[in-house]
Coordinates of C-alpha atoms in Angstrom, one line a residue:
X1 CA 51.6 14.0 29.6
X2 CA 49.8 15.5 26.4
X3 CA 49.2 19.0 25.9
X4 CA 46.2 20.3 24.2
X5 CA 47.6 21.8 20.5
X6 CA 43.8 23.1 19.4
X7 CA 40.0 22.6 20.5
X8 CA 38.7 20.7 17.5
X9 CA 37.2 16.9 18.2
X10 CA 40.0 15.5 16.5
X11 CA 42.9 17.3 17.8
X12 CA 46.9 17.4 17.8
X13 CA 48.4 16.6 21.1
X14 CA 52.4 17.0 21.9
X15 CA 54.0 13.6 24.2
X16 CA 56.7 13.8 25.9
X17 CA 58.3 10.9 26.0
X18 CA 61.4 9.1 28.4
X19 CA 63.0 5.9 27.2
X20 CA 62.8 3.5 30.2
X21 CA 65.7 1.1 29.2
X22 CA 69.0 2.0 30.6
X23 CA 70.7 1.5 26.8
X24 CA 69.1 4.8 25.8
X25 CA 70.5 8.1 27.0
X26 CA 68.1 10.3 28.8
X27 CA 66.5 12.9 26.9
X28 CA 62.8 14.1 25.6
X29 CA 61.4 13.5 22.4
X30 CA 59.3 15.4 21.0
X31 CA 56.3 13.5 18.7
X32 CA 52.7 14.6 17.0
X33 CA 50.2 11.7 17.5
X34 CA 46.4 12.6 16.2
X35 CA 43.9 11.2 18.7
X36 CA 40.6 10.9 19.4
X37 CA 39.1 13.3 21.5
X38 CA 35.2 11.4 22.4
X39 CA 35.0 8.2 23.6
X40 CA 34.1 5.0 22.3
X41 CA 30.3 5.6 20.5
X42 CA 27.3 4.7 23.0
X43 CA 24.4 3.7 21.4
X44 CA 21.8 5.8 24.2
X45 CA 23.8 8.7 24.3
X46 CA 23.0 9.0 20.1
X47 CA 20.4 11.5 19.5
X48 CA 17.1 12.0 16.8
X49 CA 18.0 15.3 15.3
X50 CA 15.3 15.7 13.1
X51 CA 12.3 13.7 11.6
X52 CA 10.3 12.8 14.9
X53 CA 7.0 13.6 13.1
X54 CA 7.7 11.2 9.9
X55 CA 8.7 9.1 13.2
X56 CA 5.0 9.6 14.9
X57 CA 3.0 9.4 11.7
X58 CA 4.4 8.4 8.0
X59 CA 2.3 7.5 5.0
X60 CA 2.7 4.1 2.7
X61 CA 4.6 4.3 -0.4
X62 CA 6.2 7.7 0.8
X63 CA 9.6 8.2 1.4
X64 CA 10.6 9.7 5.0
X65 CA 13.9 11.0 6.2
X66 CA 15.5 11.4 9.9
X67 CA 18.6 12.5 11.1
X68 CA 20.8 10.3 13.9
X69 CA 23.4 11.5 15.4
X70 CA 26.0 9.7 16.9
X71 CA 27.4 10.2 20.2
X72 CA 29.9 9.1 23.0
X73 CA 28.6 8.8 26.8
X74 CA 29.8 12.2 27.4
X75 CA 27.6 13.4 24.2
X76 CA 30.5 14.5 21.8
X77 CA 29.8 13.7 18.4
X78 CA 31.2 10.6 16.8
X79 CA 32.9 10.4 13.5
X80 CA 34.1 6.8 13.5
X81 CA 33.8 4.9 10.2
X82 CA 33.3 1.3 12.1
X83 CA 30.0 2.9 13.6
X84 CA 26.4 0.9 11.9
X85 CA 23.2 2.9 12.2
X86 CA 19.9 0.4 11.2
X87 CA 16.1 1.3 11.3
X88 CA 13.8 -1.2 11.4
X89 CA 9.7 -1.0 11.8
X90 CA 7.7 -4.0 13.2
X91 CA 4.2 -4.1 13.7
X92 CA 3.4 -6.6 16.6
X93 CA 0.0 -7.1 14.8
X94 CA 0.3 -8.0 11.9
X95 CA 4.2 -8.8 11.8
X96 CA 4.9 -6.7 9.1
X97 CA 8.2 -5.2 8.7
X98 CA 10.4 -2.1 6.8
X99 CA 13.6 -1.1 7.1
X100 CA 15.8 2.1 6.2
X101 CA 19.2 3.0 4.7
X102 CA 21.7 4.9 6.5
X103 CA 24.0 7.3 4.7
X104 CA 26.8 10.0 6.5
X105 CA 26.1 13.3 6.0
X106 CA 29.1 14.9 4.6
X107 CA 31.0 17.7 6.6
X108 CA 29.3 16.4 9.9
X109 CA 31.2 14.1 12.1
X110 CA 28.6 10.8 13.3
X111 CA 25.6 12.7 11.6
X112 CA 23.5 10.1 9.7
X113 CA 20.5 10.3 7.5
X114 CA 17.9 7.1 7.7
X115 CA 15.6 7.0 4.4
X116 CA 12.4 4.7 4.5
X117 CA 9.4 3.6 3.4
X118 CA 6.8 1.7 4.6
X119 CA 4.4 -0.2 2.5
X120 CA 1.6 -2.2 4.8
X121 CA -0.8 0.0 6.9
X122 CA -0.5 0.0 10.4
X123 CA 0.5 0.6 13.9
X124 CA 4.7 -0.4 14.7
X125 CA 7.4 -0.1 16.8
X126 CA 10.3 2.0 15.0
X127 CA 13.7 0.9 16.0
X128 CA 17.0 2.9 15.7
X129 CA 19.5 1.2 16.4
X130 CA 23.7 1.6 16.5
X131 CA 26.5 -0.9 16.5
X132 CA 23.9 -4.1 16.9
X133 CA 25.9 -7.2 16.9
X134 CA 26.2 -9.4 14.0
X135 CA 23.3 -12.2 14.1
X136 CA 24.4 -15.7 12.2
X137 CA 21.5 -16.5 9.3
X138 CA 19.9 -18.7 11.6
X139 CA 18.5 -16.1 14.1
X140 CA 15.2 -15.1 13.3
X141 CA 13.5 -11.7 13.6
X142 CA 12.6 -12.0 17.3
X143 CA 16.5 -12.1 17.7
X144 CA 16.8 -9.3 15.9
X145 CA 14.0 -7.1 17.6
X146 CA 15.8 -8.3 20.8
X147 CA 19.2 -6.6 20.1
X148 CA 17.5 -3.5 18.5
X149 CA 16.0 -2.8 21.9
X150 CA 19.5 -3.5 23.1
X151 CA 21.4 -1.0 21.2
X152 CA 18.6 1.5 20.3
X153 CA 19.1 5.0 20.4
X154 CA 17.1 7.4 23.3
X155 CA 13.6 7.5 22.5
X156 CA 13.8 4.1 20.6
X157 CA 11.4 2.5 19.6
X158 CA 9.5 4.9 18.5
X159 CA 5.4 4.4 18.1
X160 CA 4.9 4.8 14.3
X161 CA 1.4 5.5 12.7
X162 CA 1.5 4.3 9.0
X163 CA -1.5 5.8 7.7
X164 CA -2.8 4.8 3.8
X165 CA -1.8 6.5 0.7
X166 CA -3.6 7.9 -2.0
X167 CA -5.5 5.3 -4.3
X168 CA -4.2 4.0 -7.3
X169 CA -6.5 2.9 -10.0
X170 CA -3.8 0.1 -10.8
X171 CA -3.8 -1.7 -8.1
X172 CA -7.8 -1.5 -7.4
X173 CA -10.1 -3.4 -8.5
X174 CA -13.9 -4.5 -9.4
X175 CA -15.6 -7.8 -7.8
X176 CA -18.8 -9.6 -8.0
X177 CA -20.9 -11.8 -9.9
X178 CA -23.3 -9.2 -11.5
X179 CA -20.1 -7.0 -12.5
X180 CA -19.8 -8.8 -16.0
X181 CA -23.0 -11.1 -16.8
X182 CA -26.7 -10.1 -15.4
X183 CA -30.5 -9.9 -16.3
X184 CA -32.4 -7.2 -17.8
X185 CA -34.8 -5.8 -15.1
X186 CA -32.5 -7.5 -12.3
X187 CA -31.1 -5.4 -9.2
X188 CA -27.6 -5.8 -9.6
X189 CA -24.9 -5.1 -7.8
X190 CA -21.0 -5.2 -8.0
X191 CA -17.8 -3.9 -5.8
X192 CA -15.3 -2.0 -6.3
X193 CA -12.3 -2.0 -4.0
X194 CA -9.8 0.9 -4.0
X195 CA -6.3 0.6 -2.9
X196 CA -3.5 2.5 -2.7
X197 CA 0.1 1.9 -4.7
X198 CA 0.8 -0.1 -1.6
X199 CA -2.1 -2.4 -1.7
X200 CA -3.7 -0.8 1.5
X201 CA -7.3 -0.4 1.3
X202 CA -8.0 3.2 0.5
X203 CA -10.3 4.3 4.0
X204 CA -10.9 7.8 2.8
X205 CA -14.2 8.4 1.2
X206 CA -15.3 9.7 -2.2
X207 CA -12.5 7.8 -4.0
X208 CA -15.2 6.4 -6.7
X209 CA -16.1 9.4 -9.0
X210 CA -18.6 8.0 -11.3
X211 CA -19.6 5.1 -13.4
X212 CA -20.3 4.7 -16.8
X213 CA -21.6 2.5 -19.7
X214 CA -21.7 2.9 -23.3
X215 CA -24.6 2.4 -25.8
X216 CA -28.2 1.8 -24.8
X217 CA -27.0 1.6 -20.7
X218 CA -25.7 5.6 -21.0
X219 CA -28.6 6.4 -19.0
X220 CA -29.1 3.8 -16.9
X221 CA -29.5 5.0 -13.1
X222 CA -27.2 3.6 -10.0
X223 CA -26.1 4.6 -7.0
X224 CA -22.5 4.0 -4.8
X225 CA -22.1 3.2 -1.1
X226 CA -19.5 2.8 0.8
X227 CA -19.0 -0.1 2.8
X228 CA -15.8 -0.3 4.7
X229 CA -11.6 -1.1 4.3
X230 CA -11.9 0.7 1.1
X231 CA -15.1 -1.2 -0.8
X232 CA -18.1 0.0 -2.3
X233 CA -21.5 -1.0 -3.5
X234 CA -22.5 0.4 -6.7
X235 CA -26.4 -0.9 -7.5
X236 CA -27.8 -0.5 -10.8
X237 CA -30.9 -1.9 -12.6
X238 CA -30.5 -2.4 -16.2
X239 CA -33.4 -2.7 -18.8
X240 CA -31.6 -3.1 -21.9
X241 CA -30.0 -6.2 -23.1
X242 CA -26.3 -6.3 -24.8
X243 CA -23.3 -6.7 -24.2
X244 CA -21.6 -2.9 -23.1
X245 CA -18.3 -1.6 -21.4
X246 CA -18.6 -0.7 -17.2
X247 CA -16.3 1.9 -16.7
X248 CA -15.5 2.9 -13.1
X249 CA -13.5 6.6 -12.7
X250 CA -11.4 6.8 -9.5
X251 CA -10.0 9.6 -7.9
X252 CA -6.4 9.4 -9.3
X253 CA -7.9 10.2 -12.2
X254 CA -7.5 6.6 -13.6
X255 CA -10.3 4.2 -15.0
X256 CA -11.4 0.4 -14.4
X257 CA -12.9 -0.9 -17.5
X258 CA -14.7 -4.3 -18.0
X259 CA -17.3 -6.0 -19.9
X260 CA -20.8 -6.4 -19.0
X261 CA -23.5 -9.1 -20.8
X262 CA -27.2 -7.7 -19.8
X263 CA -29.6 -11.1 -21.1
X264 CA -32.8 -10.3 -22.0
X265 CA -35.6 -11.1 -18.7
X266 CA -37.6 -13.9 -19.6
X267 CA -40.7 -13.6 -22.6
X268 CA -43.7 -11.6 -21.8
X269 CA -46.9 -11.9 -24.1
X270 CA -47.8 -8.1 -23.7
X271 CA -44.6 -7.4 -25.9
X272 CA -44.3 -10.1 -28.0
X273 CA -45.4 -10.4 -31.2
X274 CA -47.4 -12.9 -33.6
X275 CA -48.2 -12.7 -37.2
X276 CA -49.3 -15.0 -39.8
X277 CA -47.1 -15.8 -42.4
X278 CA -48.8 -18.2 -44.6
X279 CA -52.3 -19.7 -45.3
X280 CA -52.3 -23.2 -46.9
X281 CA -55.7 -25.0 -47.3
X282 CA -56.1 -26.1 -43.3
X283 CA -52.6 -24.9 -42.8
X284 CA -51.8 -21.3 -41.0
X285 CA -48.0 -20.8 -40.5
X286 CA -47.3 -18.0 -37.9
X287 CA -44.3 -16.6 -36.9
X288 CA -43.9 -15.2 -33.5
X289 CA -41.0 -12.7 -32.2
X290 CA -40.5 -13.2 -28.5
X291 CA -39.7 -10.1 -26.7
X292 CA -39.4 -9.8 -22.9
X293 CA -41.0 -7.2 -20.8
X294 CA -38.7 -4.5 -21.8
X295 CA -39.4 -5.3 -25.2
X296 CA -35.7 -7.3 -25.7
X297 CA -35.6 -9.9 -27.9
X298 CA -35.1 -12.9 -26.4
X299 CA -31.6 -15.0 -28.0
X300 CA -32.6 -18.3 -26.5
X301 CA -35.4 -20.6 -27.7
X302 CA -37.5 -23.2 -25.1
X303 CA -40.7 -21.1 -24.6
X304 CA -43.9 -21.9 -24.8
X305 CA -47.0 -20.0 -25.6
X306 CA -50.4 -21.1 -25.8
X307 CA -52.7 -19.7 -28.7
X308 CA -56.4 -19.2 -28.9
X309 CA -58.5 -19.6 -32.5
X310 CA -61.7 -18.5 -32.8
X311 CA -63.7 -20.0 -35.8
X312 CA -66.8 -18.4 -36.6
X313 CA -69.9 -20.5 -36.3
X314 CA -71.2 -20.9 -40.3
X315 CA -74.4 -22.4 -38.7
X316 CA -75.5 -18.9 -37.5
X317 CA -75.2 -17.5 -40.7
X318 CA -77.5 -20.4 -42.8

């Protein structure tokens, strides 16, 4: 029979114990043995100590932290060094996963701190889960979701919003056809699609400041919509031709920079112009600068123009 020696979980208790062989005198021996005071650890019995909002909505690219604690059925707390805490998330959706580290928290018997971060967007199922069996390499995820409802913790799994982060200029970018080569006098039109570190689309508005370009296009006029999943429209019409820089600011601060060629609109006789360079006997050399409506000069030959001579009749002057 043991007798209590103190009322810590791991406590001292003194045995009594009688020989039963007959080549032993009778007599009691005293003896010290350390044991165990909870049970074996119970995965159900284990309890969320902290972090059930980082639980019920966390944000991609930012680190959360919860505390498990481990427990035996009777809900003592657990200090044994065999015990395996996991987290795992799993959106049914999309199929996405993340999972957490588990580190002891030193000084507290069984009490465990789970670090994660999730990356995709989304709705998932958060497992906790303690002492899951060993699965062999050729046991797939649905194996693995299987046990972690097996051996979760109370309250597992828990229904986990993973809402976007903020954007990040490096991993957005700027799409479209008009974005680098268009037509002077054109509507144009090019996207720009914000994202967060994460590569989620950035779903909160106002995340595209401004746009710029350099040179003659300083002043050209546009405007930005936003479309949905983190895109939007910016329109512009340019009217000079060149070659310039687009410059996009986000709201990170950062800045998306590309090239832009504006080609002059096709030639228009209101701003061209003719002169004569030369008068030869019957011979009149001309020279003509072709210009399109916006008064560009035009880089690329193949027009036509038609001219018109008037020659004064000499007979009405006899």
């Amino acid at each position: 029979d043991g007798i209590p020696q103190s009322g810590t979980m791991l406590d001292e208790y003194e045995f009594h114990i009688v020989p039963s062989s007959s080549l032993f005198r009778w007599r009691t021996v005293a003896e010290s043995f350390p044991v165990y005071v909870p049970a074996t650890t119970e995965p159900y019995a284990c309890t969320l100590e902290s972090g059930e909002g980082a639980l019920t909505v966390s944000t991609s690219g930012v680190e959360s932290r919860v505390l498990v604690q481990l427990r035996d059925m009777f809900g003592n707390a657990q200090a044994h060094h065999s015990d395996s805490v996991e987290l795992l998330g799993w959106s049914k959706a999309t199929g996405a996963i993340f999972r957490g580290s588990a580190t002891a928290v030193s000084d507290v018997p069984g009490l465990y701190a789970m670090l994660f971060t999730p990356a995709e967007a989304g709705q998932y199922l958060t497992f906790i889960a303690v002492n899951r069996p060993y699965l062999d390499a050729d046991y797939g995820l649905a194996e693995e979701i299987s046990g972690l409802y097996e051996f979760g913790i109370g309250g597992s799994p828990f229904a986990t919003t993973v809402t976007n982060g903020a954007c990040a200029t490096a991993r957005s970018e700027l799409l479209g056809p008009q974005l680098t080569e268009t037509v002077a006098g054109h509507a144009s039109v090019f996207f720009v699609q914000v994202r967060d570190a994460s590569g989620n689309p950035c779903l909160a508005g106002e995340q595209v400041l401004e746009v710029v370009w350099g040179g003659a296009l300083a002043s050209t006029a546009y405007s930005v919509r936003y479309i949905d999943d983190g895109r939007y429209e910016v329109s512009f019409l340019p009217t000079v031709a060149g070659q310039f820089i687009t410059s996009v600011l986000i709201a990170d601060g950062g800045q998306l920079d590309t090239a832009l060629l504006v080609l002059p609109a096709d030639a228009h006789g209101a701003t061209s112009i003719a002169s004569i360079e030369d008068v030869s006997g019957t011979t009149v050399t001309m020279s003509i600068l072709a210009n399109d409506r916006f008064g560009n000069q035009l880089q690329v030959g193949g027009d036509s123009f038609v001219f018109q001579v008037e020659f004064p009749d000499l007979a009405a002057n006899m």
